[in-house]
Amino acid sequence: IRRIPERDLWRRDNFGITANSGDAADIADPDGDGLPNLLEYALGADPLAQFATALPPAAAHEGRLRLALPVPRADVLY
C-alpha cells in the first residue's frame, strides 16, 4: 500500500487534484493574496482565502518572533 504524502492530501482537499500543477502548484497563488500555496500549506492557511485570514497570530517574545501554528506539518521544517 502506497502512502499519499500529506501535501498531496492537502492539494486534493483544497483543489481536487494531487498534482503539483496549475492552481495547486507550490508556487501558485490562486487567491491572489501574495502567499504561494507552499507557504499557505506550511502555515495551515486556506489557499483559497484572502490574506487577512491566511497568516497565523504572531507576537514578539524575548526578541524572537513567535507564531501560533494551527496545523504544524510533519514534512515542514519551521
PDB file of C-alpha atoms in Angstrom:
ATOM      1  CA  ILE A   1       0.000   0.000   0.000  1.00  0.00           C
ATOM      2  CA  ARG A   2       1.398   3.357  -1.071  1.00  0.00           C
ATOM      3  CA  ARG A   3       1.026   6.178   1.442  1.00  0.00           C
ATOM      4  CA  ILE A   4      -0.112   9.506  -0.038  1.00  0.00           C
ATOM      5  CA  PRO A   5       2.117  12.407   1.123  1.00  0.00           C
ATOM      6  CA  GLU A   6       0.424  14.920   3.429  1.00  0.00           C
ATOM      7  CA  ARG A   7       0.905  17.783   0.953  1.00  0.00           C
ATOM      8  CA  ASP A   8      -0.799  15.782  -1.804  1.00  0.00           C
ATOM      9  CA  LEU A   9      -3.773  15.170   0.503  1.00  0.00           C
ATOM     10  CA  TRP A  10      -3.879  18.917   1.221  1.00  0.00           C
ATOM     11  CA  ARG A  11      -3.901  19.624  -2.540  1.00  0.00           C
ATOM     12  CA  ARG A  12      -6.678  17.091  -3.067  1.00  0.00           C
ATOM     13  CA  ASP A  13      -8.774  18.581  -0.259  1.00  0.00           C
ATOM     14  CA  ASN A  14      -8.324  22.164  -1.493  1.00  0.00           C
ATOM     15  CA  PHE A  15      -8.077  21.789  -5.289  1.00  0.00           C
ATOM     16  CA  GLY A  16      -9.458  18.352  -6.128  1.00  0.00           C
ATOM     17  CA  ILE A  17      -6.108  17.113  -7.503  1.00  0.00           C
ATOM     18  CA  THR A  18      -2.843  15.853  -6.010  1.00  0.00           C
ATOM     19  CA  ALA A  19      -0.577  17.074  -8.822  1.00  0.00           C
ATOM     20  CA  ASN A  20       1.830  19.977  -8.212  1.00  0.00           C
ATOM     21  CA  SER A  21       0.423  21.925 -11.156  1.00  0.00           C
ATOM     22  CA  GLY A  22      -1.979  24.709 -12.101  1.00  0.00           C
ATOM     23  CA  ASP A  23      -3.732  26.401  -9.176  1.00  0.00           C
ATOM     24  CA  ALA A  24      -2.490  23.553  -6.926  1.00  0.00           C
ATOM     25  CA  ALA A  25       1.209  24.166  -7.694  1.00  0.00           C
ATOM     26  CA  ASP A  26       3.521  25.009  -4.795  1.00  0.00           C
ATOM     27  CA  ILE A  27       4.330  28.411  -6.311  1.00  0.00           C
ATOM     28  CA  ALA A  28       0.761  29.244  -7.392  1.00  0.00           C
ATOM     29  CA  ASP A  29      -1.282  31.908  -5.621  1.00  0.00           C
ATOM     30  CA  PRO A  30      -4.882  31.241  -6.718  1.00  0.00           C
ATOM     31  CA  ASP A  31      -6.415  33.598  -4.146  1.00  0.00           C
ATOM     32  CA  GLY A  32      -4.096  36.466  -5.159  1.00  0.00           C
ATOM     33  CA  ASP A  33      -3.037  37.285  -1.588  1.00  0.00           C
ATOM     34  CA  GLY A  34       0.719  37.231  -2.295  1.00  0.00           C
ATOM     35  CA  LEU A  35       1.319  33.978  -0.391  1.00  0.00           C
ATOM     36  CA  PRO A  36       2.205  30.940  -2.539  1.00  0.00           C
ATOM     37  CA  ASN A  37       0.474  27.651  -1.832  1.00  0.00           C
ATOM     38  CA  LEU A  38       3.582  26.135  -0.239  1.00  0.00           C
ATOM     39  CA  LEU A  39       3.631  28.873   2.418  1.00  0.00           C
ATOM     40  CA  GLU A  40      -0.116  28.590   2.971  1.00  0.00           C
ATOM     41  CA  TYR A  41       0.307  24.830   3.402  1.00  0.00           C
ATOM     42  CA  ALA A  42       3.139  25.312   5.914  1.00  0.00           C
ATOM     43  CA  LEU A  43       1.094  27.848   7.901  1.00  0.00           C
ATOM     44  CA  GLY A  44      -2.101  25.797   7.865  1.00  0.00           C
ATOM     45  CA  ALA A  45      -3.868  28.534   5.926  1.00  0.00           C
ATOM     46  CA  ASP A  46      -6.673  28.292   3.386  1.00  0.00           C
ATOM     47  CA  PRO A  47      -5.108  28.667  -0.091  1.00  0.00           C
ATOM     48  CA  LEU A  48      -8.387  29.975  -1.474  1.00  0.00           C
ATOM     49  CA  ALA A  49      -8.999  32.649   1.190  1.00  0.00           C
ATOM     50  CA  GLN A  50      -7.634  36.164   1.091  1.00  0.00           C
ATOM     51  CA  PHE A  51      -4.557  37.339   3.013  1.00  0.00           C
ATOM     52  CA  ALA A  52      -6.396  38.578   6.108  1.00  0.00           C
ATOM     53  CA  THR A  53      -7.278  35.029   7.136  1.00  0.00           C
ATOM     54  CA  ALA A  54      -4.056  33.377   5.973  1.00  0.00           C
ATOM     55  CA  LEU A  55      -1.424  34.382   8.496  1.00  0.00           C
ATOM     56  CA  PRO A  56      -1.283  32.866  11.977  1.00  0.00           C
ATOM     57  CA  PRO A  57      -1.217  35.129  15.037  1.00  0.00           C
ATOM     58  CA  ALA A  58       2.291  36.467  15.698  1.00  0.00           C
ATOM     59  CA  ALA A  59       3.938  38.132  18.666  1.00  0.00           C
ATOM     60  CA  ALA A  60       7.406  39.200  19.755  1.00  0.00           C
ATOM     61  CA  HIS A  61       8.799  37.276  22.718  1.00  0.00           C
ATOM     62  CA  GLU A  62      12.269  37.971  24.123  1.00  0.00           C
ATOM     63  CA  GLY A  63      13.450  39.362  20.799  1.00  0.00           C
ATOM     64  CA  ARG A  64      12.083  36.451  18.769  1.00  0.00           C
ATOM     65  CA  LEU A  65       9.078  36.093  16.527  1.00  0.00           C
ATOM     66  CA  ARG A  66       6.546  33.624  17.873  1.00  0.00           C
ATOM     67  CA  LEU A  67       3.881  32.195  15.563  1.00  0.00           C
ATOM     68  CA  ALA A  68       0.880  30.186  16.679  1.00  0.00           C
ATOM     69  CA  LEU A  69       0.620  27.495  14.015  1.00  0.00           C
ATOM     70  CA  PRO A  70      -2.842  25.953  13.904  1.00  0.00           C
ATOM     71  CA  VAL A  71      -1.668  22.913  11.925  1.00  0.00           C
ATOM     72  CA  PRO A  72       2.005  22.001  12.392  1.00  0.00           C
ATOM     73  CA  ARG A  73       3.183  19.969   9.405  1.00  0.00           C
ATOM     74  CA  ALA A  74       5.440  16.954   9.885  1.00  0.00           C
ATOM     75  CA  ASP A  75       7.006  17.497   6.448  1.00  0.00           C
ATOM     76  CA  VAL A  76       7.891  21.196   7.041  1.00  0.00           C
ATOM     77  CA  LEU A  77      10.937  22.388   8.947  1.00  0.00           C
ATOM     78  CA  TYR A  78       9.958  25.610  10.748  1.00  0.00           C
TER      79      TYR A  78
END
